[in-house]
Coordinates of C-alpha atoms and ligand atoms in Angstrom, one line a residue:
X24 CA 10.2 -58.7 -18.5
X25 CA 6.4 -59.9 -16.3
X26 CA 6.8 -57.2 -14.3
X27 CA 7.1 -54.7 -16.8
X28 CA 5.1 -55.5 -18.6
X29 CA 2.4 -55.9 -16.2
X30 CA 2.7 -52.2 -14.6
X31 CA 2.6 -51.3 -18.5
X32 CA -0.7 -52.9 -19.2
X33 CA -1.8 -51.2 -15.8
X34 CA -0.4 -47.9 -17.1
X35 CA -2.7 -49.0 -20.5
X36 CA -5.7 -49.2 -18.3
X37 CA -5.0 -45.7 -16.4
X38 CA -4.6 -44.0 -19.3
X39 CA -7.4 -45.7 -21.4
X40 CA -9.9 -45.5 -18.0
X41 CA -8.7 -41.3 -18.0
X42 CA -9.8 -41.3 -21.7
X43 CA -13.0 -42.9 -21.0
X44 CA -13.6 -41.0 -17.8
X45 CA -13.0 -37.8 -20.1
X46 CA -15.1 -38.3 -22.4
X47 CA -18.0 -39.7 -19.8
X48 CA -17.3 -36.7 -18.2
X49 CA -18.0 -35.1 -21.4
X50 CA -21.2 -37.1 -22.0
X51 CA -22.2 -38.5 -18.8
X52 CA -24.5 -41.9 -20.2
X53 CA -21.2 -43.5 -21.7
X54 CA -20.5 -44.8 -18.1
X55 CA -23.7 -46.1 -17.9
X56 CA -23.3 -49.9 -18.7
X57 CA -25.2 -52.4 -20.6
X58 CA -25.0 -56.0 -20.9
X59 CA -25.9 -56.4 -23.7
X60 CA -23.0 -54.1 -25.9
X61 CA -20.9 -57.4 -25.8
X62 CA -18.1 -55.7 -24.6
X63 CA -17.8 -54.1 -21.1
X64 CA -16.8 -56.2 -18.6
X65 CA -17.9 -57.8 -16.3
X66 CA -20.7 -59.1 -18.6
X67 CA -24.8 -57.6 -16.6
X68 CA -27.4 -60.2 -16.8
X69 CA -30.4 -59.3 -18.1
X70 CA -33.4 -58.1 -15.5
X71 CA -35.0 -61.2 -16.2
X72 CA -32.4 -63.6 -15.1
X73 CA -30.7 -61.5 -11.8
X74 CA -34.2 -61.2 -10.6
X75 CA -35.1 -65.2 -11.1
X76 CA -31.9 -65.8 -9.3
X77 CA -32.7 -63.9 -6.3
X78 CA -36.0 -66.1 -5.9
X79 CA -34.7 -69.9 -6.2
X80 CA -33.6 -71.9 -3.6
X81 CA -30.0 -71.2 -2.1
X82 CA -29.1 -74.1 -2.9
X83 CA -29.1 -74.2 -6.2
X84 CA -26.8 -71.0 -7.4
X85 CA -23.9 -72.4 -6.7
X86 CA -24.6 -74.8 -9.7
X87 CA -26.0 -72.2 -11.9
X88 CA -23.0 -71.7 -13.6
X89 CA -19.9 -74.0 -15.0
X90 CA -16.5 -73.5 -13.0
X91 CA -14.7 -70.4 -14.7
X92 CA -11.8 -73.2 -15.5
X93 CA -13.9 -74.7 -17.2
X94 CA -15.2 -72.6 -19.6
X95 CA -12.2 -70.6 -20.3
X96 CA -10.9 -74.0 -21.3
X97 CA -14.0 -74.4 -23.4
X98 CA -13.4 -71.2 -25.2
X99 CA -10.1 -72.4 -25.9
X100 CA -10.6 -75.4 -27.5
X101 CA -12.6 -73.0 -30.4
X102 CA -13.6 -75.2 -33.0
X103 CA -15.8 -78.5 -32.1
X104 CA -17.7 -80.6 -34.6
X105 CA -21.6 -81.2 -34.3
X106 CA -23.4 -84.6 -34.8
X107 CA -26.8 -85.6 -35.6
X108 CA -27.6 -89.0 -36.0
X109 CA -30.3 -91.1 -35.4
X110 CA -33.1 -93.9 -36.8
X111 CA -34.5 -91.3 -39.5
X112 CA -30.7 -91.0 -41.0
X113 CA -32.3 -93.6 -42.9
X114 CA -34.3 -91.2 -45.5
X115 CA -33.3 -87.3 -46.5
X116 CA -35.3 -85.3 -44.5
X117 CA -35.3 -83.0 -41.4
X118 CA -34.6 -84.7 -38.6
X119 CA -38.2 -84.4 -36.8
X120 CA -38.9 -81.5 -38.8
X121 CA -39.8 -84.1 -41.2
X122 CA -41.9 -85.8 -39.6
X123 CA -45.6 -85.2 -40.5
X124 CA -47.3 -85.8 -37.1
X125 CA -47.7 -83.5 -33.4
X126 CA -45.6 -81.4 -32.2
X127 CA -46.5 -81.2 -29.1
X128 CA -46.2 -77.4 -26.9
X129 CA -44.5 -76.2 -30.1
X130 CA -46.6 -73.6 -31.9
X131 CA -46.2 -74.9 -34.7
X132 CA -47.9 -78.5 -33.3
X133 CA -51.5 -79.3 -35.6
X134 CA -50.5 -77.2 -38.3
X135 CA -48.2 -79.9 -39.7
X136 CA -48.7 -80.4 -43.9
X137 CA -45.7 -82.5 -45.3
X138 CA -42.9 -84.7 -44.2
X139 CA -42.4 -88.8 -43.4
X140 CA -46.3 -89.5 -41.9
X141 CA -45.9 -90.0 -37.5
X142 CA -45.9 -93.8 -37.7
X143 CA -44.2 -94.5 -40.8
X144 CA -41.5 -92.4 -39.0
X145 CA -41.1 -93.8 -36.1
X146 CA -41.5 -97.2 -37.5
X147 CA -38.0 -95.8 -38.9
X148 CA -36.3 -97.5 -35.7
X149 CA -36.8 -101.1 -37.2
X150 CA -35.0 -100.5 -39.8
X151 CA -31.9 -98.7 -38.0
X152 CA -28.7 -100.8 -39.1
X153 CA -25.7 -98.6 -39.2
X154 CA -23.4 -102.0 -40.4
X155 CA -20.9 -98.9 -41.7
X156 CA -20.9 -97.2 -38.4
X157 CA -17.7 -97.1 -37.6
X158 CA -17.0 -94.7 -34.1
X159 CA -13.0 -94.7 -34.2
X160 CA -12.7 -93.6 -38.0
X161 CA -15.4 -91.2 -36.9
X162 CA -13.2 -89.7 -34.3
X163 CA -10.8 -90.2 -36.6
X164 CA -12.4 -87.9 -39.3
X165 CA -12.7 -85.4 -35.7
X166 CA -9.3 -85.1 -34.8
X167 CA -7.9 -84.5 -38.3
X168 CA -10.8 -81.2 -38.6
X169 CA -8.2 -80.1 -36.2
X170 CA -11.8 -80.2 -33.5
X171 CA -11.8 -80.4 -30.2
X172 CA -14.9 -81.2 -28.9
X173 CA -18.4 -83.0 -30.3
X174 CA -21.9 -82.4 -30.0
X175 CA -23.5 -85.6 -30.8
X176 CA -27.6 -85.9 -30.5
X177 CA -28.4 -88.2 -27.6
X178 CA -32.6 -87.6 -28.5
X179 CA -34.1 -85.1 -30.7
X180 CA -37.4 -83.3 -30.3
X181 CA -38.9 -86.6 -32.4
X182 CA -37.7 -88.6 -29.3
X183 CA -35.6 -91.6 -30.3
X184 CA -32.8 -92.3 -27.7
X185 CA -29.7 -92.9 -29.5
X186 CA -28.2 -94.5 -26.1
X187 CA -29.1 -98.4 -24.0
X188 CA -31.9 -96.1 -21.6
X189 CA -34.2 -98.2 -19.1
X190 CA -36.4 -94.9 -19.7
X191 CA -37.5 -95.5 -22.9
X192 CA -38.0 -98.7 -25.4
X193 CA -37.5 -96.3 -28.3
X194 CA -34.3 -96.1 -28.6
X195 CA -31.1 -97.9 -29.9
X196 CA -30.9 -100.8 -28.3
X197 CA -34.7 -101.8 -30.1
X198 CA -33.4 -101.6 -32.9
X199 CA -32.2 -103.9 -35.2
X200 CA -28.8 -103.2 -35.0
X201 CA -29.1 -103.6 -31.1
X202 CA -25.8 -101.6 -29.6
X203 CA -25.1 -98.9 -28.1
X204 CA -23.6 -96.3 -30.5
X205 CA -23.1 -93.5 -27.9
X206 CA -21.2 -96.2 -25.7
X207 CA -18.6 -96.4 -28.9
X208 CA -18.0 -93.1 -29.5
X209 CA -17.9 -91.9 -26.3
X210 CA -14.8 -93.8 -25.6
X211 CA -13.2 -94.0 -28.6
X212 CA -13.4 -89.8 -28.0
X213 CA -12.3 -90.4 -24.3
X214 CA -9.8 -92.5 -26.4
X215 CA -8.0 -89.3 -27.8
X216 CA -8.6 -86.7 -25.5
X217 CA -11.9 -85.7 -27.4
X218 CA -14.1 -83.8 -25.0
X219 CA -17.7 -84.8 -25.7
X220 CA -20.8 -83.1 -25.2
X221 CA -24.5 -84.4 -25.6
X222 CA -26.7 -83.3 -27.9
X223 CA -30.6 -83.4 -26.2
X224 CA -33.7 -82.4 -27.0
X225 CA -35.9 -81.7 -23.9
X226 CA -38.9 -81.8 -26.0
X227 CA -40.2 -85.0 -27.3
X228 CA -42.8 -85.3 -29.7
X229 CA -43.0 -89.3 -29.2
X230 CA -43.3 -89.8 -24.9
X231 CA -47.0 -89.6 -24.2
X232 CA -45.7 -87.9 -20.6
X233 CA -45.2 -84.7 -22.3
X234 CA -47.8 -84.8 -24.7
X235 CA -50.3 -84.4 -21.4
X236 CA -49.2 -81.0 -20.7
X237 CA -51.0 -80.9 -17.2
X238 CA -48.2 -83.7 -16.0
X239 CA -45.4 -81.4 -16.1
X240 CA -43.9 -82.7 -12.7
X241 CA -44.7 -86.9 -13.6
X242 CA -42.3 -86.1 -17.1
X243 CA -39.5 -84.2 -15.6
X244 CA -39.8 -87.0 -12.0
X245 CA -40.3 -89.7 -14.3
X246 CA -38.7 -88.7 -17.8
X247 CA -36.3 -85.5 -18.6
X248 CA -34.4 -86.0 -15.9
X249 CA -33.8 -90.0 -15.2
X250 CA -32.4 -89.5 -19.0
X251 CA -30.1 -87.3 -18.0
X252 CA -28.8 -89.0 -15.6
X253 CA -28.6 -91.9 -17.5
X254 CA -26.4 -90.0 -19.5
X255 CA -24.5 -88.3 -16.9
X256 CA -23.8 -91.9 -15.1
X257 CA -23.1 -94.6 -17.6
X258 CA -20.3 -92.6 -19.9
X259 CA -17.6 -91.7 -17.7
X260 CA -16.6 -88.2 -18.1
X261 CA -18.6 -86.0 -20.1
X262 CA -17.7 -82.9 -21.4
X263 CA -21.1 -80.9 -21.6
X264 CA -24.6 -81.1 -22.2
X265 CA -26.1 -79.3 -25.0
X266 CA -30.0 -78.1 -24.1
X267 CA -32.9 -78.1 -27.0
X268 CA -35.7 -76.5 -25.0
X269 CA -37.5 -74.8 -28.6
X270 CA -37.1 -71.4 -26.7
X271 CA -39.1 -73.3 -23.4
X272 CA -39.2 -71.2 -20.4
X273 CA -36.6 -72.6 -17.4
X274 CA -39.4 -74.1 -15.0
X275 CA -40.4 -75.8 -17.8
X276 CA -37.4 -78.0 -16.9
X277 CA -37.3 -77.3 -13.2
X278 CA -34.0 -76.0 -14.5
X279 CA -32.2 -75.4 -10.8
X280 CA -32.8 -78.8 -10.1
X281 CA -31.9 -80.3 -13.2
X282 CA -28.5 -78.4 -13.4
X283 CA -27.9 -79.1 -9.8
X284 CA -28.1 -82.5 -10.1
X285 CA -25.9 -83.1 -13.7
X286 CA -23.2 -80.9 -11.5
X287 CA -23.1 -82.9 -9.1
X288 CA -23.1 -86.1 -10.9
X289 CA -20.4 -84.5 -13.0
X290 CA -19.1 -80.8 -11.0
X291 CA -17.1 -80.1 -14.7
X292 CA -19.9 -79.7 -16.9
X293 CA -20.5 -76.8 -19.7
X294 CA -24.0 -76.4 -20.2
X295 CA -26.0 -74.0 -23.4
X296 CA -27.7 -71.3 -22.9
X297 CA -31.9 -72.8 -23.9
X298 CA -32.4 -75.4 -21.4
X299 CA -34.3 -71.7 -20.4
X300 CA -35.4 -69.4 -22.8
X301 CA -32.3 -68.2 -24.7
X302 CA -33.2 -64.1 -23.9
X303 CA -32.9 -64.9 -20.7
X304 CA -28.9 -66.1 -21.0
X305 CA -29.0 -68.8 -18.4
X306 CA -26.1 -71.6 -19.0
X307 CA -22.7 -70.7 -19.5
X308 CA -22.4 -69.3 -23.3
X309 CA -24.8 -68.1 -25.7
X310 CA -25.6 -70.0 -29.2
X311 CA -26.3 -67.9 -32.2
X312 CA -27.7 -70.3 -34.6
X313 CA -27.0 -70.9 -39.1
X314 CA -25.1 -67.4 -38.3
X315 CA -22.9 -65.9 -37.1
X316 CA -22.8 -64.1 -33.9
X317 CA -21.5 -60.3 -32.7
X318 CA -18.4 -59.3 -31.8
X319 CA -19.0 -59.9 -28.2
X320 CA -15.6 -60.2 -25.5
X321 CA -18.1 -60.4 -22.3
X322 CA -19.2 -63.9 -22.3
X323 CA -18.8 -66.7 -24.2
X324 CA -20.9 -67.8 -27.5
X325 CA -20.7 -70.7 -29.9
X326 CA -22.5 -70.4 -33.4
X327 CA -23.6 -73.7 -34.4
X328 CA -24.6 -74.1 -38.2
X329 CA -24.6 -77.1 -40.6
X330 CA -21.5 -78.5 -43.0
X331 CA -23.7 -79.2 -45.6
X332 CA -27.1 -79.8 -46.3
X333 CA -29.0 -79.8 -42.7
X334 CA -28.8 -81.3 -39.6
X335 CA -30.0 -84.8 -40.2
X336 CA -29.2 -86.4 -43.3
X337 CA -31.0 -84.8 -45.7
X338 CA -29.0 -86.5 -49.4
X339 CA -25.2 -86.2 -50.1
X340 CA -25.2 -82.6 -49.5
X341 CA -21.9 -80.9 -50.4
X342 CA -20.7 -79.0 -47.9
X343 CA -19.6 -74.8 -48.1
X344 CA -16.6 -74.2 -49.9
X345 CA -13.2 -74.6 -48.5
X346 CA -12.8 -70.4 -48.6
X347 CA -16.1 -69.8 -46.8
X348 CA -15.3 -73.0 -44.0
X349 CA -11.6 -70.7 -43.1
X350 CA -14.0 -67.0 -43.4
X351 CA -16.6 -69.2 -41.2
X352 CA -13.9 -70.2 -38.6
X353 CA -12.2 -66.6 -38.4
X354 CA -15.2 -64.7 -38.7
X355 CA -16.4 -66.5 -36.1
X356 CA -13.0 -66.9 -33.2
X357 CA -12.0 -62.8 -34.2
X358 CA -15.9 -62.1 -32.5
X359 CA -15.2 -63.5 -29.4
X360 CA -16.9 -66.6 -30.5
X361 CA -16.4 -71.4 -30.6
X362 CA -18.0 -72.6 -33.8
X363 CA -19.2 -75.6 -33.8
X364 CA -19.7 -77.2 -37.2
X365 CA -22.5 -79.8 -38.3
X366 CA -22.9 -83.1 -40.6
X367 CA -25.4 -85.5 -40.7
X368 CA -24.3 -89.0 -41.7
X369 CA -26.0 -91.6 -43.1
X370 CA -28.7 -94.5 -41.7
X371 CA -25.6 -96.3 -42.6
X372 CA -23.5 -95.0 -40.0
X373 CA -21.5 -92.9 -42.8
X374 CA -20.1 -89.5 -43.0
X375 CA -20.5 -87.8 -46.2
X376 CA -17.3 -88.2 -47.7
X377 CA -17.0 -84.4 -49.2
X378 CA -17.8 -83.7 -46.0
X379 CA -15.0 -84.9 -44.4
X380 CA -12.8 -83.6 -47.6
X381 CA -14.3 -80.2 -46.1
X382 CA -13.2 -81.4 -42.5
X383 CA -9.5 -82.5 -43.0
X384 CA -9.0 -79.0 -45.4
X385 CA -10.1 -77.4 -42.2
X386 CA -7.5 -79.2 -39.9
X387 CA -4.4 -78.7 -42.6
X388 CA -5.1 -75.1 -42.8
X389 CA -5.0 -75.5 -38.8
X390 CA -2.2 -77.4 -38.8
X391 CA 0.0 -74.0 -40.2
X392 CA -2.6 -71.5 -38.8
X393 CA -4.0 -72.4 -35.5
X394 CA -2.3 -70.8 -32.7
X395 CA -4.5 -67.6 -34.0
X396 CA -7.6 -69.2 -33.4
X397 CA -6.8 -72.1 -30.1
X398 CA -6.7 -70.9 -26.9
X399 CA -7.2 -66.9 -28.3
X400 CA -9.8 -64.5 -27.4
X401 CA -11.3 -62.3 -29.6
X402 CA -10.1 -58.4 -30.3
X403 CA -8.3 -55.9 -29.5
X404 CA -10.4 -55.1 -33.0
X405 CA -13.8 -55.3 -33.6
X406 CA -13.9 -57.1 -37.1
X407 CA -14.7 -55.1 -40.1
X408 CA -15.2 -56.0 -44.1
X409 CA -11.5 -56.3 -43.7
X410 CA -10.9 -59.4 -41.6
X411 CA -10.7 -59.5 -38.0
X412 CA -8.0 -59.7 -35.1
X413 CA -7.9 -62.7 -32.5
X414 CA -4.8 -61.9 -28.9
X415 CA -3.0 -64.5 -27.0
X416 CA -0.7 -63.1 -24.6
X417 CA 1.9 -61.3 -26.0
X418 CA 0.4 -62.0 -30.1
X419 CA -2.3 -60.4 -32.2
X420 CA -3.4 -62.0 -35.1
X421 CA -4.9 -60.2 -38.1
X422 CA -7.0 -62.5 -39.7
X423 CA -7.5 -60.3 -43.6
X424 CA -10.3 -63.1 -44.7
X425 CA -11.2 -59.6 -47.0
X426 CA -10.5 -58.5 -50.3
X427 CA -7.7 -56.0 -48.8
X428 CA -5.6 -56.2 -51.6
X429 CA -1.6 -55.9 -50.4
X430 CA -2.3 -52.3 -48.2
X431 CA -4.0 -51.8 -44.8
X432 CA -4.2 -48.8 -42.7
X433 CA -6.1 -49.4 -38.8
X434 CA -6.2 -47.4 -35.9
X435 CA -3.3 -48.0 -33.8
X436 CA -3.1 -50.2 -31.3
X437 CA -0.9 -48.2 -28.3
X438 CA 1.9 -51.0 -27.7
X439 CA 4.4 -51.0 -29.9
X440 CA 4.7 -54.1 -32.8
X441 CA 8.0 -56.0 -32.8
X442 CA 8.0 -58.6 -35.4
X443 CA 5.6 -58.8 -38.1
X444 CA 4.6 -62.1 -39.9
X445 CA 1.3 -64.3 -42.0
X446 CA 1.5 -67.5 -40.2
X447 CA 2.6 -69.0 -44.1
X448 CA 5.8 -67.1 -43.6
X449 CA 6.3 -64.1 -46.0
X450 CA 7.4 -61.4 -44.3
X451 CA 5.6 -58.1 -43.2
X452 CA 5.7 -54.4 -42.9
X453 CA 4.5 -52.3 -40.2
X454 CA 3.9 -48.6 -39.5
X455 CA 3.3 -47.2 -36.6
X456 CA 2.4 -44.2 -37.6
X457 CA 0.2 -42.0 -34.9
X458 CA -2.1 -43.0 -35.2
X459 CA -1.8 -45.1 -37.3
X460 CA -1.2 -49.3 -37.6
X461 CA 0.1 -49.3 -41.9
X462 CA 0.8 -52.8 -42.7
X463 CA 1.9 -54.2 -46.0
X464 CA 1.9 -57.2 -47.6
X465 CA 4.4 -58.9 -50.2
X466 CA 1.8 -60.4 -51.8
X467 CA -2.0 -59.9 -51.9
X468 CA -3.9 -61.1 -49.4
X469 CA -6.2 -64.9 -49.5
X470 CA -8.7 -66.0 -47.2
X471 CA -5.6 -67.6 -45.6
X472 CA -3.6 -64.7 -44.8
X473 CA -3.2 -64.6 -41.3
X474 CA -0.7 -61.7 -39.4
X475 CA 1.6 -62.1 -36.7
X476 CA 2.2 -58.9 -34.7
X477 CA 4.1 -59.7 -31.7
X478 CA 4.1 -56.8 -29.2
X479 CA 5.5 -56.0 -26.2
X480 CA 3.0 -56.0 -23.6
X481 CA 0.4 -58.6 -22.3
X482 CA -3.0 -58.3 -25.4
X483 CA -5.4 -59.4 -22.7
X484 CA -6.4 -55.8 -21.2
X485 CA -6.4 -54.0 -24.6
X486 CA -9.2 -52.5 -24.6
X487 CA -11.5 -52.9 -28.1
X488 CA -10.1 -51.0 -31.2
X489 CA -12.9 -49.9 -33.9
X490 CA -12.2 -50.2 -37.4
X491 CA -15.4 -49.3 -38.7
X492 CA -18.5 -46.1 -38.7
X493 CA -22.1 -46.6 -38.5
X494 CA -23.4 -48.3 -41.9
X495 CA -24.2 -45.4 -44.1
X496 CA -26.7 -48.0 -45.8
X497 CA -29.2 -48.7 -43.4
X498 CA -31.6 -45.9 -44.7
X499 CA -31.1 -47.0 -47.8
X500 CA -33.7 -47.9 -50.7
X501 CA -33.1 -50.6 -52.5
X502 CA -34.4 -51.8 -55.9
X503 CA -33.1 -54.9 -58.4
X504 CA -33.3 -55.6 -62.1
X505 CA -35.8 -58.3 -60.7
X506 CA -37.6 -60.3 -57.5
X507 CA -37.9 -64.1 -57.5
X508 CA -41.1 -64.2 -55.2
X509 CA -43.1 -61.4 -52.2
X510 CA -40.3 -63.4 -50.2
X511 CA -37.5 -62.7 -51.9
X512 CA -37.2 -58.7 -52.6
X513 CA -34.3 -56.2 -52.3
X514 CA -36.2 -54.4 -50.1
X515 CA -36.4 -57.3 -47.5
X516 CA -32.7 -57.5 -47.8
X517 CA -32.7 -54.1 -46.6
X518 CA -35.2 -54.7 -43.1
X519 CA -32.8 -57.9 -42.4
X520 CA -35.9 -59.1 -40.7
X521 CA -36.2 -63.0 -39.7
X522 CA -39.3 -64.2 -40.8
X523 CA -38.3 -67.3 -43.5
X524 CA -38.5 -70.8 -40.7
X525 CA -36.2 -73.2 -41.0
X526 CA -35.9 -76.8 -38.9
X527 CA -37.0 -74.9 -35.7
X528 CA -35.8 -71.5 -36.3
X529 CA -36.4 -68.0 -38.7
X530 CA -33.4 -67.5 -41.3
X531 CA -32.6 -63.8 -41.8
X532 CA -34.7 -62.5 -45.0
X533 CA -33.1 -62.0 -48.0
X534 CA -33.1 -61.3 -51.8
X535 CA -33.4 -63.2 -54.9
X536 CA -33.9 -62.3 -58.9
X537 CA -36.2 -63.9 -61.1
X538 CA -34.7 -67.3 -62.5
X539 CA -35.0 -66.4 -65.9
X540 CA -32.8 -62.6 -65.0
X541 CA -29.8 -62.7 -67.1
X542 CA -28.3 -59.9 -65.6
X543 CA -29.3 -59.5 -62.4
X544 CA -28.6 -56.1 -59.8
X545 CA -29.2 -54.8 -56.6
X546 CA -29.4 -51.0 -56.1
X547 CA -29.0 -49.2 -52.6
X548 CA -30.0 -45.5 -52.8
X549 CA -28.4 -43.6 -50.0
X550 CA -31.0 -41.3 -48.2
X551 CA -27.4 -39.0 -48.6
X552 CA -23.8 -38.6 -49.9
X553 CA -21.4 -41.0 -47.7
X554 CA -17.9 -41.3 -47.3
X555 CA -17.8 -45.2 -48.5
X556 CA -14.8 -47.4 -47.1
X557 CA -15.4 -50.7 -47.3
X558 CA -18.5 -52.9 -48.0
X559 CA -19.8 -56.1 -47.0
X560 CA -21.6 -58.1 -49.3
X561 CA -23.3 -61.4 -47.8
X562 CA -25.2 -64.1 -49.7
X563 CA -26.8 -67.4 -48.7
X564 CA -26.1 -68.9 -45.5
X565 CA -22.8 -70.6 -44.3
X566 CA -23.9 -74.4 -45.0
X567 CA -25.2 -73.5 -49.3
X568 CA -22.5 -74.7 -51.3
X569 CA -22.6 -72.3 -54.8
X570 CA -21.4 -73.8 -57.1
X571 CA -22.1 -70.8 -60.3
X572 CA -19.7 -69.5 -61.3
X573 CA -21.4 -66.8 -59.3
X574 CA -18.9 -63.3 -60.6
X575 CA -19.7 -60.0 -59.9
X576 CA -19.1 -55.8 -60.2
X577 CA -19.6 -52.7 -57.7
X578 CA -20.1 -49.5 -58.7
X579 CA -20.6 -46.5 -56.9
X580 CA -22.3 -43.2 -58.0
X581 CA -19.9 -40.6 -57.1
X582 CA -21.2 -37.3 -58.2
X583 CA -23.9 -38.8 -60.1
X584 CA -21.7 -41.2 -62.3
X585 CA -22.0 -44.9 -61.8
X586 CA -18.4 -45.9 -61.5
X587 CA -17.1 -48.9 -60.8
X588 CA -15.3 -49.9 -57.9
X589 CA -14.2 -53.9 -57.5
X590 CA -14.9 -57.2 -59.6
X591 CA -15.0 -60.2 -58.1
X592 CA -14.7 -63.6 -60.1
X593 CA -16.8 -65.3 -57.3
X594 CA -19.4 -64.3 -55.0
X595 CA -18.9 -66.4 -51.5
X596 CA -20.8 -65.9 -48.5
X597 CA -19.2 -63.1 -46.4
X598 CA -17.7 -60.8 -48.9
X599 CA -15.6 -58.2 -47.0
X600 CA -14.2 -55.5 -49.9
X601 CA -11.6 -52.5 -48.8
X602 CA -12.0 -49.9 -52.0
X603 CA -8.6 -48.5 -52.8
X604 CA -9.7 -44.7 -51.4
X605 CA -12.7 -43.3 -49.9
X606 CA -15.6 -42.7 -52.4
X607 CA -18.1 -40.0 -51.5
X608 CA -21.6 -42.3 -53.1
X609 CA -24.9 -41.5 -53.4
X610 CA -25.8 -44.8 -54.8
X611 CA -24.3 -48.8 -53.9
X612 CA -25.0 -50.8 -57.2
X613 CA -23.9 -54.9 -57.4
X614 CA -24.2 -56.6 -60.6
X615 CA -24.3 -60.9 -60.6
X616 CA -23.1 -62.9 -64.0
X617 CA -25.7 -65.3 -62.9
X618 CA -29.5 -65.7 -61.4
X619 CA -28.6 -69.7 -60.6
X620 CA -28.0 -69.6 -56.6
X621 CA -28.2 -65.9 -56.2
X622 CA -29.4 -64.9 -53.2
X623 CA -28.3 -61.5 -50.9
X624 CA -28.9 -61.1 -47.5
X625 CA -26.8 -58.4 -46.6
X626 CA -25.3 -55.5 -48.8
X627 CA -23.4 -53.1 -46.1
X628 CA -21.6 -49.9 -46.3
X629 CA -19.4 -48.7 -44.6
X630 CA -16.6 -45.8 -44.2
X631 CA -13.2 -46.8 -42.2
X632 CA -11.8 -44.9 -39.0
Ligands
FHN705 O1 -34.7 -77.9 -34.5 C1 -33.7 -78.0 -33.8 C2 -33.1 -78.4 -35.3 O2 -33.6 -79.4 -35.9 C3 -31.6 -78.1 -34.6 O3 -31.0 -79.3 -33.9 C4 -30.8 -77.3 -34.3 C5 -29.5 -77.3 -33.9 O4 -29.4 -76.4 -32.7 N1 -31.5 -77.0 -32.7 C6 -33.1 -76.7 -33.5 C7 -33.5 -75.3 -34.1 O5 -33.4 -74.0 -33.3

């Protein structure tokens, strides 16, 4: 059977290859491969990356990437929990960014006007005594979430070391607590088979050697390298290092030499891309932050974001909604990425009970649907407002997080579907008719609906299948009932630029109405009438809980007349909508039930393929 599958797969490849060549013959530029389409194999690194490799000492080359099997195992894990915790967790401020002090070699240095005064912030080490910290309880929580790895802040930008460091007195051993919490956490994770990665900020806003720009060599040799060596020799098997270099170039940290030292100490390490400038795409995976990455299956990637509040403890902020947490996991996996979801424990060492509850609920969902996440890869369908797909061996999983009702029609897959059912046990009717795959569910789809398609070939080599045409709203003109301020205008939402600085990055622009606006709406006028089958409405960002009952209706202007085509009782972060038919629309209008907590960063309409 395996051989048949193999030859069938080869036949598929040849057919799809011929069709590509046939098309390309008509349009030769299609054959040109770019590193940046996220789909072409093998992945082609940017020129600045490959040119840099030509210049470095050859001895470092074998260490610049993880072993392929380690990367594949990391991708199989799919879901990790991020923990931001240090001495500053005693006060509800943004870790490091909440310190009103120097930020050497950062663009905001000398411009900080708010926060806890530097000395007061640093002196929090003198009172740090997390007497309720329980490493076993933390790892039980991570295990109950269904997470397979943990990334723990060994040292954040403000320089406090959460382990017993001989290189610095600004560490956990110099606090009233005086015990090595890192040692306890690593041991508990190893006991459970949970993989352990250290988050480590190379920039160090406390360490004198770092401040002195003339002494990069001294800082690297006498501080950075020794601290990394400590983390990789004091705690047994470590699975990864998660650098946070704030965009600085790879030579700032003597990158090739550093990674060689690391992999000689722990050969199986997986390392992210922030030991160089992220755009050079060094490291083993890309790392979009506070947003879900694009559909990318030719290079590993991981989205990191907050479950609620901020990175470190910023007061007892609630987590995102359950639906948003499952959407986040499903959309990320469908696009080919891992999800790293952060919680910030308190200064006493407690994880917010509402975060614990949400993580456990994610674990319950994974106990039923985990086979559609763990060990899978993104595709073969490219996601759309309807949902997305993951694949493994002879199985395709359809994550129907969009509001499709009971029916969905997708472009057909070039292999036969032998069976179809939802992972929570309902029958699904599948009709493969020529170039369409049509499915009918027994009940309306919801965030939790995952359809399992068992097919008669290995899905690994299936070419990706697009499901949506180009967005029809990119050149739209946006107007609104009101704009909260010049920072939150309807036009800015269309531009999609990111100019708002938040905890170290710029987050996407968005629209909010004036708080007093009791009939808020936003309208997109299209340059010409367009076919519209789908729409995606993006609000807030993952990690913000919408507590308001925020309902909305969608209207389309068809033949000059407004028609209400959709309504929802509750806005989510990602609102994918599949209309009941194709509409020829010249404008789109979304009317909301309240202005409270209303913040929209995306309204994109598409026609179906
Ligand atoms: O500045 C940090 C921030 O505090 C947080 O640690 C995030 C996590 O990815 N990284 C930096 C911002 O990109």
